Coordinates of N, CA and C and ligand atoms in Angstrom, one line a residue:
X1 N -130.5 -3.9 -126.8 CA -129.7 -4.2 -125.6 C -130.6 -4.3 -124.3
X2 N -130.5 -5.4 -123.6 CA -131.3 -5.5 -122.4 C -130.8 -4.6 -121.3
X3 N -131.8 -4.2 -120.5 CA -131.4 -3.4 -119.3 C -130.9 -4.3 -118.2
X4 N -129.9 -3.9 -117.5 CA -129.4 -4.7 -116.4 C -130.0 -4.4 -115.1
X5 N -129.7 -5.2 -114.1 CA -130.0 -4.8 -112.7 C -131.4 -5.4 -112.3
X6 N -131.7 -5.1 -111.0 CA -133.0 -5.7 -110.5 C -134.1 -4.8 -110.9
X7 N -135.3 -5.3 -110.8 CA -136.5 -4.5 -111.2 C -137.0 -3.8 -110.0
X8 N -136.2 -3.0 -109.4 CA -136.6 -2.2 -108.2 C -136.3 -0.7 -108.5
X9 N -137.1 0.2 -108.2 CA -136.8 1.6 -108.5 C -136.0 2.2 -107.4
X10 N -136.1 1.6 -106.2 CA -135.3 2.1 -105.1 C -134.1 1.3 -104.8
X11 N -133.0 1.9 -104.3 CA -131.8 1.2 -104.0 C -132.1 0.3 -102.7
X12 N -131.5 -0.8 -102.6 CA -131.7 -1.7 -101.5 C -130.5 -1.9 -100.6
X13 N -129.3 -1.5 -101.1 CA -128.2 -1.7 -100.2 C -127.9 -0.4 -99.5
X14 N -127.1 -0.5 -98.5 CA -126.8 0.7 -97.8 C -125.6 1.4 -98.3
X15 N -124.8 0.7 -99.1 CA -123.6 1.3 -99.7 C -123.4 0.9 -101.2
X16 N -123.2 1.8 -102.0 CA -123.0 1.4 -103.4 C -121.5 1.2 -103.8
X17 N -121.3 0.8 -105.0 CA -119.9 0.6 -105.5 C -119.6 1.8 -106.4
X18 N -118.3 2.2 -106.3 CA -117.9 3.3 -107.2 C -117.3 2.7 -108.5
X19 N -117.7 3.1 -109.6 CA -117.1 2.6 -110.9 C -116.4 3.8 -111.4
X20 N -115.1 3.7 -111.3 CA -114.2 4.8 -111.8 C -113.8 4.6 -113.3
X21 N -114.2 5.5 -114.1 CA -114.0 5.2 -115.6 C -113.1 6.3 -116.2
X22 N -112.0 5.9 -116.7 CA -111.1 6.8 -117.4 C -110.9 6.4 -118.8
X23 N -110.5 7.4 -119.6 CA -110.2 7.2 -121.0 C -109.5 8.4 -121.6
X24 N -108.7 8.2 -122.6 CA -108.2 9.5 -123.3 C -109.4 10.2 -123.9
X25 N -109.3 11.5 -123.9 CA -110.4 12.3 -124.5 C -110.8 11.9 -125.9
X26 N -112.0 11.7 -126.1 CA -112.5 11.3 -127.5 C -112.7 9.8 -127.6
X27 N -112.3 9.0 -126.6 CA -112.4 7.5 -126.8 C -113.9 7.0 -126.7
X28 N -114.8 7.9 -126.2 CA -116.2 7.5 -126.1 C -116.7 7.2 -124.7
X29 N -116.0 7.7 -123.7 CA -116.4 7.4 -122.4 C -117.7 8.1 -122.0
X30 N -117.9 9.3 -122.4 CA -119.2 10.0 -122.1 C -120.4 9.3 -122.8
X31 N -120.1 8.9 -124.0 CA -121.2 8.2 -124.8 C -121.6 6.9 -124.1
X32 N -120.6 6.2 -123.6 CA -120.9 4.9 -123.0 C -121.5 5.1 -121.6
X33 N -121.1 6.1 -120.9 CA -121.7 6.4 -119.5 C -123.1 6.9 -119.7
X34 N -123.4 7.7 -120.7 CA -124.8 8.2 -120.9 C -125.7 7.0 -121.1
X35 N -125.2 6.0 -121.9 CA -126.0 4.8 -122.2 C -126.3 4.0 -120.9
X36 N -125.2 3.9 -120.1 CA -125.4 3.2 -118.8 C -126.4 3.8 -118.0
X37 N -126.4 5.2 -117.9 CA -127.3 5.9 -117.0 C -128.8 5.8 -117.5
X38 N -128.9 5.6 -118.8 CA -130.2 5.4 -119.4 C -130.8 4.0 -119.1
X39 N -129.9 3.1 -119.2 CA -130.4 1.7 -119.2 C -130.3 0.9 -117.9
X40 N -129.3 1.3 -117.1 CA -129.1 0.5 -115.9 C -129.7 1.1 -114.6
X41 N -130.4 0.4 -113.9 CA -131.1 0.9 -112.7 C -130.1 1.0 -111.5
X42 N -130.4 1.9 -110.6 CA -129.6 2.0 -109.3 C -128.2 2.5 -109.6
X43 N -128.0 3.3 -110.6 CA -126.6 3.8 -110.9 C -126.8 5.3 -111.2
X44 N -125.9 6.1 -110.6 CA -125.9 7.6 -110.9 C -124.5 8.1 -111.2
X45 N -124.5 9.2 -111.9 CA -123.2 9.8 -112.2 C -122.9 10.8 -111.1
X46 N -121.6 10.8 -110.7 CA -121.2 11.8 -109.8 C -120.8 13.0 -110.7
X47 N -121.6 14.1 -110.6 CA -121.4 15.3 -111.4 C -120.2 16.0 -110.9
X48 N -119.2 16.2 -111.7 CA -118.0 16.8 -111.3 C -118.1 18.4 -111.4
X49 N -117.2 19.0 -110.6 CA -117.1 20.5 -110.8 C -115.9 20.7 -111.8
X50 N -116.1 21.7 -112.6 CA -115.0 22.1 -113.5 C -114.9 23.6 -113.8
X51 N -113.7 24.0 -114.1 CA -113.6 25.4 -114.5 C -113.6 25.6 -116.1
X52 N -113.8 24.4 -116.7 CA -113.9 24.5 -118.2 C -115.2 25.1 -118.6
X53 N -115.2 26.0 -119.6 CA -116.4 26.5 -120.1 C -117.4 25.5 -120.7
X54 N -118.7 25.6 -120.5 CA -119.6 24.6 -121.1 C -119.5 24.5 -122.6
X55 N -119.6 23.3 -123.1 CA -119.8 23.1 -124.5 C -121.2 23.3 -124.9
X56 N -121.4 23.4 -126.2 CA -122.8 23.6 -126.7 C -123.6 22.4 -126.2
X57 N -124.8 22.6 -125.6 CA -125.7 21.5 -125.2 C -125.4 21.1 -123.8
X58 N -124.3 21.5 -123.2 CA -124.0 21.0 -121.8 C -124.8 21.8 -120.8
X59 N -125.4 21.1 -119.8 CA -126.3 21.8 -118.8 C -125.6 21.8 -117.5
X60 N -125.6 22.9 -116.8 CA -125.0 23.1 -115.5 C -125.7 22.1 -114.5
X61 N -124.9 21.4 -113.7 CA -125.4 20.5 -112.7 C -125.9 19.1 -113.3
X62 N -125.8 19.0 -114.6 CA -126.2 17.8 -115.3 C -124.9 17.1 -115.8
X63 N -124.2 17.8 -116.7 CA -123.0 17.3 -117.3 C -121.8 17.6 -116.3
X64 N -121.8 18.9 -115.9 CA -120.8 19.3 -114.9 C -121.4 20.4 -114.1
X65 N -120.8 20.8 -113.0 CA -121.2 22.0 -112.3 C -120.0 23.0 -112.7
X66 N -120.4 24.0 -113.5 CA -119.4 24.9 -114.0 C -119.1 26.1 -113.0
X67 N -117.9 26.2 -112.6 CA -117.5 27.2 -111.6 C -116.3 28.0 -112.0
X68 N -116.1 29.1 -111.4 CA -114.9 29.9 -111.6 C -113.7 29.3 -111.0
X69 N -112.5 29.7 -111.4 CA -111.2 29.2 -110.7 C -111.2 29.5 -109.3
X70 N -111.7 30.8 -109.0 CA -111.7 31.2 -107.5 C -112.6 30.3 -106.7
X71 N -113.7 30.0 -107.2 CA -114.7 29.1 -106.4 C -114.0 27.7 -106.3
X72 N -113.4 27.2 -107.4 CA -112.8 25.9 -107.3 C -111.7 25.9 -106.3
X73 N -110.9 26.9 -106.3 CA -109.7 26.9 -105.4 C -110.2 27.0 -103.9
X74 N -111.3 27.8 -103.7 CA -111.8 27.8 -102.3 C -112.3 26.5 -101.9
X75 N -112.9 25.7 -102.8 CA -113.4 24.4 -102.5 C -112.2 23.5 -102.2
X76 N -111.1 23.6 -102.9 CA -109.9 22.8 -102.6 C -109.4 23.2 -101.1
X77 N -109.4 24.5 -100.9 CA -108.9 24.9 -99.5 C -109.8 24.3 -98.4
X78 N -111.1 24.2 -98.7 CA -112.0 23.7 -97.6 C -112.1 22.2 -97.6
X79 N -111.2 21.5 -98.5 CA -111.2 20.0 -98.5 C -112.5 19.4 -99.0
X80 N -113.1 20.1 -100.0 CA -114.4 19.6 -100.4 C -114.3 18.6 -101.5
X81 N -113.1 18.2 -102.0 CA -113.0 17.3 -103.1 C -112.5 15.9 -102.6
X82 N -113.1 14.8 -103.2 CA -112.5 13.5 -103.0 C -111.3 13.3 -103.8
X83 N -111.2 14.0 -104.9 CA -110.0 14.1 -105.7 C -110.2 15.3 -106.6
X84 N -109.1 15.9 -107.1 CA -109.2 16.9 -108.1 C -107.9 16.9 -108.9
X85 N -108.0 17.5 -110.2 CA -106.8 17.5 -111.0 C -106.9 18.6 -112.0
X86 N -105.7 19.0 -112.6 CA -105.7 19.9 -113.7 C -105.6 19.0 -115.0
X87 N -106.6 19.1 -115.8 CA -106.7 18.3 -117.1 C -106.9 19.3 -118.2
X88 N -106.0 19.2 -119.2 CA -106.0 20.0 -120.4 C -106.1 21.5 -120.0
X89 N -105.4 21.9 -118.9 CA -105.4 23.3 -118.5 C -106.6 23.8 -117.7
X90 N -107.6 22.9 -117.5 CA -108.7 23.3 -116.6 C -108.7 22.4 -115.3
X91 N -109.4 22.9 -114.3 CA -109.5 22.1 -113.1 C -110.8 21.3 -113.1
X92 N -110.7 20.1 -112.6 CA -111.8 19.2 -112.5 C -111.8 18.5 -111.1
X93 N -112.9 18.3 -110.5 CA -112.9 17.7 -109.2 C -114.2 17.0 -108.8
X94 N -114.1 16.0 -108.0 CA -115.3 15.2 -107.5 C -115.6 15.7 -106.1
X95 N -116.9 16.1 -106.0 CA -117.3 16.6 -104.6 C -117.5 15.4 -103.7
X96 N -116.8 15.5 -102.5 CA -116.9 14.5 -101.5 C -118.4 14.4 -101.0
X97 N -119.0 15.6 -100.8 CA -120.4 15.6 -100.3 C -121.4 14.9 -101.3
X98 N -121.2 15.1 -102.6 CA -122.1 14.4 -103.5 C -121.9 12.9 -103.5
X99 N -120.6 12.5 -103.4 CA -120.3 11.1 -103.4 C -120.9 10.4 -102.1
X100 N -120.8 11.1 -101.0 CA -121.3 10.5 -99.7 C -122.8 10.4 -99.8
X101 N -123.4 11.4 -100.4 CA -124.9 11.4 -100.4 C -125.4 10.2 -101.3
X102 N -124.8 10.1 -102.5 CA -125.2 9.0 -103.4 C -124.9 7.6 -102.8
X103 N -123.8 7.6 -102.1 CA -123.3 6.3 -101.5 C -124.3 5.9 -100.4
X104 N -124.7 6.9 -99.6 CA -125.5 6.6 -98.5 C -126.9 6.1 -99.0
X105 N -127.3 6.7 -100.1 CA -128.6 6.3 -100.7 C -128.6 4.9 -101.3
X106 N -127.4 4.3 -101.4 CA -127.3 3.0 -101.9 C -127.1 2.8 -103.4
X107 N -126.9 4.0 -104.1 CA -126.6 3.9 -105.5 C -125.2 3.5 -105.8
X108 N -125.0 2.7 -106.9 CA -123.7 2.6 -107.5 C -123.4 3.9 -108.2
X109 N -122.1 4.3 -108.2 CA -121.8 5.6 -108.8 C -120.8 5.5 -109.9
X110 N -121.0 6.3 -110.9 CA -120.0 6.4 -112.0 C -119.2 7.6 -111.8
X111 N -117.9 7.4 -111.7 CA -117.0 8.6 -111.6 C -116.2 8.7 -112.9
X112 N -116.5 9.7 -113.7 CA -115.7 10.0 -114.9 C -114.6 10.9 -114.6
X113 N -113.4 10.3 -114.4 CA -112.2 11.0 -114.0 C -111.0 10.7 -114.8
X114 N -110.0 11.5 -114.9 CA -108.8 11.2 -115.6 C -107.9 10.3 -114.8
X115 N -106.7 10.0 -115.4 CA -105.9 9.0 -114.7 C -105.3 9.5 -113.4
X116 N -105.1 10.8 -113.3 CA -104.6 11.4 -112.0 C -105.7 11.3 -110.9
X117 N -106.9 11.6 -111.3 CA -108.0 11.5 -110.3 C -108.2 10.0 -109.8
X118 N -108.1 9.1 -110.8 CA -108.2 7.7 -110.5 C -107.1 7.3 -109.5
X119 N -105.9 7.8 -109.7 CA -104.8 7.5 -108.8 C -105.0 8.0 -107.4
X120 N -105.6 9.1 -107.3 CA -105.9 9.7 -106.0 C -107.0 8.8 -105.3
X121 N -108.0 8.4 -106.0 CA -109.1 7.6 -105.5 C -108.6 6.3 -105.0
X122 N -107.6 5.7 -105.7 CA -107.1 4.4 -105.3 C -106.6 4.4 -103.9
X123 N -106.1 5.5 -103.5 CA -105.5 5.6 -102.2 C -106.5 5.7 -101.0
X124 N -107.7 6.1 -101.4 CA -108.7 6.3 -100.3 C -110.0 5.5 -100.4
X125 N -110.3 5.0 -101.6 CA -111.5 4.2 -101.8 C -111.3 2.7 -101.9
X126 N -112.0 2.0 -101.0 CA -111.8 0.6 -100.9 C -112.9 -0.1 -101.8
X127 N -114.0 0.5 -102.0 CA -115.1 -0.1 -102.7 C -115.2 0.4 -104.2
X128 N -114.1 0.5 -104.9 CA -114.2 1.0 -106.2 C -113.7 0.0 -107.2
X129 N -114.3 0.1 -108.4 CA -113.8 -0.8 -109.6 C -113.4 0.2 -110.7
X130 N -112.2 -0.1 -111.2 CA -111.5 0.8 -112.2 C -111.6 0.3 -113.6
X131 N -112.2 1.1 -114.5 CA -112.4 0.7 -115.9 C -111.7 1.7 -116.8
X132 N -111.0 1.2 -117.8 CA -110.3 2.1 -118.7 C -110.9 1.8 -120.1
X133 N -111.3 2.9 -120.8 CA -111.8 2.8 -122.1 C -110.8 3.2 -123.1
X134 N -110.5 2.3 -124.1 CA -109.5 2.6 -125.1 C -110.1 2.8 -126.5
X135 N -109.5 3.7 -127.3 CA -110.0 3.7 -128.7 C -109.3 2.6 -129.5
X136 N -109.9 2.2 -130.6 CA -109.3 1.1 -131.3 C -107.9 1.5 -132.0
X137 N -107.7 2.7 -132.2 CA -106.4 3.2 -132.8 C -106.3 4.7 -132.5
X138 N -105.1 5.3 -132.7 CA -104.9 6.7 -132.5 C -105.6 7.5 -133.7
X139 N -105.6 6.8 -134.8 CA -106.2 7.4 -136.0 C -107.7 7.6 -135.8
X140 N -108.3 6.6 -135.2 CA -109.8 6.7 -134.9 C -110.0 7.7 -133.8
X141 N -109.1 7.8 -132.8 CA -109.3 8.7 -131.7 C -109.3 10.2 -132.3
X142 N -108.3 10.4 -133.2 CA -108.2 11.8 -133.8 C -109.5 12.1 -134.6
X143 N -109.9 11.1 -135.3 CA -111.1 11.3 -136.1 C -112.3 11.7 -135.2
X144 N -112.5 10.9 -134.1 CA -113.6 11.2 -133.2 C -113.5 12.6 -132.6
X145 N -112.3 13.0 -132.2 CA -112.2 14.3 -131.7 C -112.5 15.4 -132.7
X146 N -112.0 15.1 -134.0 CA -112.3 16.1 -135.0 C -113.8 16.2 -135.3
X147 N -114.4 15.0 -135.5 CA -115.8 14.9 -135.8 C -116.7 15.5 -134.7
X148 N -116.3 15.3 -133.4 CA -117.1 15.9 -132.3 C -117.2 17.4 -132.4
X149 N -116.1 18.0 -132.9 CA -116.1 19.4 -133.2 C -116.4 20.3 -132.0
X150 N -115.8 19.9 -130.9 CA -116.1 20.7 -129.7 C -114.8 21.5 -129.2
X151 N -113.7 21.2 -129.8 CA -112.4 21.8 -129.5 C -111.8 22.4 -130.7
X152 N -111.0 23.5 -130.5 CA -110.2 24.0 -131.6 C -109.1 23.1 -131.9
X153 N -108.5 23.2 -133.1 CA -107.4 22.3 -133.6 C -106.3 22.2 -132.6
X154 N -105.8 23.3 -132.0 CA -104.7 23.2 -131.1 C -105.1 22.5 -129.8
X155 N -106.3 22.6 -129.4 CA -106.8 21.8 -128.2 C -106.9 20.3 -128.5
X156 N -107.3 20.0 -129.8 CA -107.3 18.6 -130.2 C -105.9 18.0 -130.1
X157 N -105.0 18.8 -130.6 CA -103.6 18.3 -130.6 C -103.1 18.0 -129.2
X158 N -103.4 19.0 -128.3 CA -103.1 18.9 -126.9 C -103.7 17.5 -126.3
X159 N -104.9 17.3 -126.6 CA -105.6 16.1 -126.1 C -105.0 14.8 -126.7
X160 N -104.6 14.9 -128.0 CA -104.0 13.7 -128.6 C -102.6 13.4 -128.0
X161 N -101.8 14.5 -127.7 CA -100.5 14.3 -127.1 C -100.6 13.7 -125.8
X162 N -101.6 14.1 -125.0 CA -101.8 13.6 -123.7 C -102.3 12.2 -123.7
X163 N -103.0 11.8 -124.7 CA -103.6 10.5 -124.8 C -102.6 9.4 -124.6
X164 N -101.4 9.5 -125.1 CA -100.3 8.5 -125.0 C -99.9 8.2 -123.6
X165 N -99.8 9.3 -122.8 CA -99.4 9.2 -121.4 C -100.5 8.5 -120.6
X166 N -101.8 8.9 -121.0 CA -102.9 8.4 -120.2 C -103.0 6.9 -120.5
X167 N -102.9 6.5 -121.8 CA -103.0 5.1 -122.1 C -101.9 4.2 -121.4
X168 N -100.8 4.8 -121.2 CA -99.7 4.1 -120.5 C -100.1 3.7 -119.1
X169 N -101.1 4.3 -118.5 CA -101.6 4.0 -117.1 C -102.6 2.8 -117.1
X170 N -102.8 2.2 -118.2 CA -103.9 1.1 -118.3 C -103.7 0.0 -117.3
X171 N -102.5 -0.3 -116.9 CA -102.2 -1.5 -116.1 C -102.8 -1.3 -114.7
X172 N -103.1 -0.1 -114.3 CA -103.6 0.2 -112.9 C -105.1 -0.1 -112.8
X173 N -105.7 -0.4 -114.0 CA -107.2 -0.5 -114.0 C -107.6 -2.0 -113.9
X174 N -108.8 -2.3 -113.4 CA -109.3 -3.6 -113.3 C -109.8 -4.2 -114.6
X175 N -110.4 -3.3 -115.4 CA -111.0 -3.8 -116.7 C -110.6 -2.8 -117.8
X176 N -110.3 -3.4 -119.0 CA -110.0 -2.6 -120.2 C -111.1 -2.9 -121.3
X177 N -111.7 -1.8 -121.7 CA -112.7 -1.9 -122.8 C -112.3 -1.2 -124.0
X178 N -112.2 -1.9 -125.1 CA -111.9 -1.2 -126.4 C -113.2 -0.8 -127.1
X179 N -113.3 0.5 -127.2 CA -114.5 1.1 -127.8 C -114.4 1.2 -129.3
X180 N -114.5 0.0 -130.0 CA -114.5 0.0 -131.5 C -115.9 0.1 -131.9
X181 N -116.7 -1.0 -131.7 CA -118.1 -0.9 -132.0 C -118.8 -0.5 -130.8
X182 N -119.6 0.5 -130.9 CA -120.3 1.1 -129.7 C -121.1 0.1 -128.9
X183 N -121.9 -0.7 -129.7 CA -122.8 -1.6 -129.0 C -122.1 -2.7 -128.2
X184 N -121.0 -3.2 -128.8 CA -120.2 -4.2 -128.2 C -119.5 -3.6 -126.9
X185 N -118.9 -2.4 -127.0 CA -118.3 -1.8 -125.9 C -119.3 -1.6 -124.8
X186 N -120.5 -1.1 -125.2 CA -121.5 -0.9 -124.1 C -121.8 -2.2 -123.4
X187 N -122.0 -3.2 -124.2 CA -122.4 -4.5 -123.5 C -121.3 -4.9 -122.5
X188 N -120.0 -4.7 -122.9 CA -118.9 -5.1 -122.0 C -118.9 -4.2 -120.8
X189 N -119.2 -2.9 -120.9 CA -119.2 -2.1 -119.7 C -120.4 -2.5 -118.8
X190 N -121.5 -2.8 -119.4 CA -122.7 -3.2 -118.6 C -122.4 -4.5 -117.9
X191 N -121.6 -5.4 -118.6 CA -121.2 -6.7 -117.9 C -120.4 -6.4 -116.7
X192 N -119.5 -5.4 -116.7 CA -118.7 -5.1 -115.6 C -119.6 -4.8 -114.4
X193 N -120.6 -3.9 -114.7 CA -121.5 -3.5 -113.6 C -122.2 -4.7 -113.0
X194 N -122.8 -5.5 -114.0 CA -123.6 -6.6 -113.5 C -122.8 -7.6 -112.7
X195 N -121.6 -7.9 -113.2 CA -120.9 -9.0 -112.5 C -120.4 -8.5 -111.2
X196 N -120.1 -7.2 -111.1 CA -119.7 -6.6 -109.8 C -120.9 -6.7 -108.8
X197 N -122.0 -6.4 -109.3 CA -123.2 -6.5 -108.4 C -123.5 -7.9 -107.9
X198 N -123.0 -8.9 -108.7 CA -123.3 -10.3 -108.3 C -122.2 -10.9 -107.4
X199 N -121.2 -10.1 -107.1 CA -120.2 -10.6 -106.2 C -120.8 -10.8 -104.8
X200 N -120.3 -11.8 -104.1 CA -120.9 -12.2 -102.8 C -120.8 -11.0 -101.9
X201 N -119.7 -10.3 -101.9 CA -119.6 -9.2 -100.9 C -120.6 -8.0 -101.2
X202 N -121.2 -8.0 -102.4 CA -122.2 -7.0 -102.7 C -123.7 -7.5 -102.6
X203 N -123.8 -8.7 -102.1 CA -125.2 -9.3 -102.0 C -126.0 -8.6 -101.0
X204 N -127.3 -8.7 -101.2 CA -128.3 -8.0 -100.3 C -128.5 -8.9 -99.1
X205 N -127.7 -8.5 -98.0 CA -127.6 -9.3 -96.8 C -129.0 -9.4 -96.1
X206 N -129.7 -8.3 -96.1 CA -131.1 -8.3 -95.5 C -132.0 -9.4 -96.1
X207 N -131.9 -9.4 -97.4 CA -132.8 -10.4 -98.1 C -132.4 -11.8 -97.8
X208 N -131.1 -12.1 -97.8 CA -130.6 -13.4 -97.5 C -130.9 -13.8 -96.0
X209 N -130.8 -12.8 -95.1 CA -131.1 -13.1 -93.7 C -132.6 -13.5 -93.6
X210 N -133.5 -12.8 -94.4 CA -134.9 -13.2 -94.3 C -135.1 -14.6 -94.8
X211 N -134.3 -15.0 -95.7 CA -134.5 -16.4 -96.2 C -134.1 -17.4 -95.1
X212 N -133.2 -17.0 -94.3 CA -132.7 -17.9 -93.2 C -133.6 -18.0 -92.0
X213 N -134.6 -17.1 -91.9 CA -135.4 -17.0 -90.7 C -136.3 -18.2 -90.5
Ligands
ADP301 P1 -115.0 11.2 -124.4 O1 -116.1 11.4 -123.4 O2 -114.3 9.9 -124.1 O3 -114.2 12.4 -124.6 P2 -117.2 11.1 -126.3 O4 -118.2 10.1 -125.7 O5 -117.5 12.5 -126.4 O6 -115.7 10.9 -125.8 O7 -117.0 10.5 -127.8 C1 -116.2 11.2 -128.8 C2 -116.9 11.2 -130.2 O8 -116.9 9.9 -130.7 C3 -118.4 11.6 -130.1 O9 -118.7 12.4 -131.2 C4 -119.1 10.2 -130.1 O10 -120.4 10.3 -130.7 C5 -118.2 9.4 -130.9 N1 -118.2 7.9 -130.6 C6 -118.1 7.4 -129.3 N2 -118.0 6.1 -129.4 C7 -118.0 5.7 -130.7 C8 -118.0 4.5 -131.5 N3 -117.9 3.3 -130.8 N4 -117.9 4.5 -132.8 C9 -118.0 5.7 -133.4 N5 -118.1 6.9 -132.8 C10 -118.1 6.9 -131.5
5GP302 P1 -113.9 16.9 -120.9 O1 -113.5 18.3 -120.7 O2 -113.6 16.3 -122.2 O3 -115.3 16.7 -120.4 O4 -113.1 16.1 -119.8 C1 -111.7 16.1 -119.9 C2 -111.1 15.1 -118.9 O5 -111.4 15.5 -117.6 C3 -111.6 13.7 -119.1 O6 -110.5 12.8 -119.1 C4 -112.5 13.4 -117.9 O7 -112.5 12.1 -117.4 C5 -111.8 14.3 -116.9 N1 -112.6 14.6 -115.7 C6 -113.9 15.0 -115.7 N2 -114.4 15.2 -114.5 C7 -113.3 14.9 -113.6 C8 -113.1 15.0 -112.2 O8 -114.0 15.3 -111.4 N3 -111.9 14.7 -111.8 C9 -110.8 14.4 -112.6 N4 -109.6 14.1 -112.0 N5 -111.0 14.4 -113.9 C10 -112.2 14.6 -114.5

């Protein structure tokens, strides 16, 4: 798969685009986002805060910033989140400070948030693109959750029950990607990023100005 984007290591715009990506748990969103971060230049993940305990292999400040409920609640009180929600019994939130920093540096940003978080962002963010990742079937979704082996059986059931409600929100998203074959789904996600970058409103105005001199 070819890497997308320009051959520049530094961002050139003054403002990036937010790519808000939601999916029912187990659909493959993290796998797809990981691939994006590896292959596409000028894009970063907004690392969320969560009260969920780390899974095996998860690194603090890389996958999530893992905090206590007390700490999370004090961050809510201080208005430090661009959005936050209770998901599967745990608190998850996007740091406003982190978003602003990445945005100012000109990076496009991936926000891996649930449908509630996406709903909150729709009210405040004007420069966001909303992508929903679907599994090819509920049977496959269950199998992926079981094979991932990161949750107990009762937690898997909870995630599957919630999946139907989340999928019902698909109409609010700009793009729908069915993650059946990983490579195909990845290409589709990368295409969304590339085509958004090619929109006239996202063009490098400085560069065009210099052409007109
Ligand atoms: P999410 O972040 O949406 O909860 P993950 O990215 O953790 O989901 O994926 C769930 C499981 O499914 C992981 O074990 C992952 O390796 C696997 N997986 C993801 N996409 C595919 C795919 N297209 N085909 C087969 N397995 C996949
Ligand atoms: P997981 O525990 O499997 O990593 O994530 C569970 C769910 O929480 C996923 O749907 C994921 O998108 C969502 N999530 C992760 N970070 C955030 C966040 O910052 N805000 C919101 N609203 N949801 C999040």
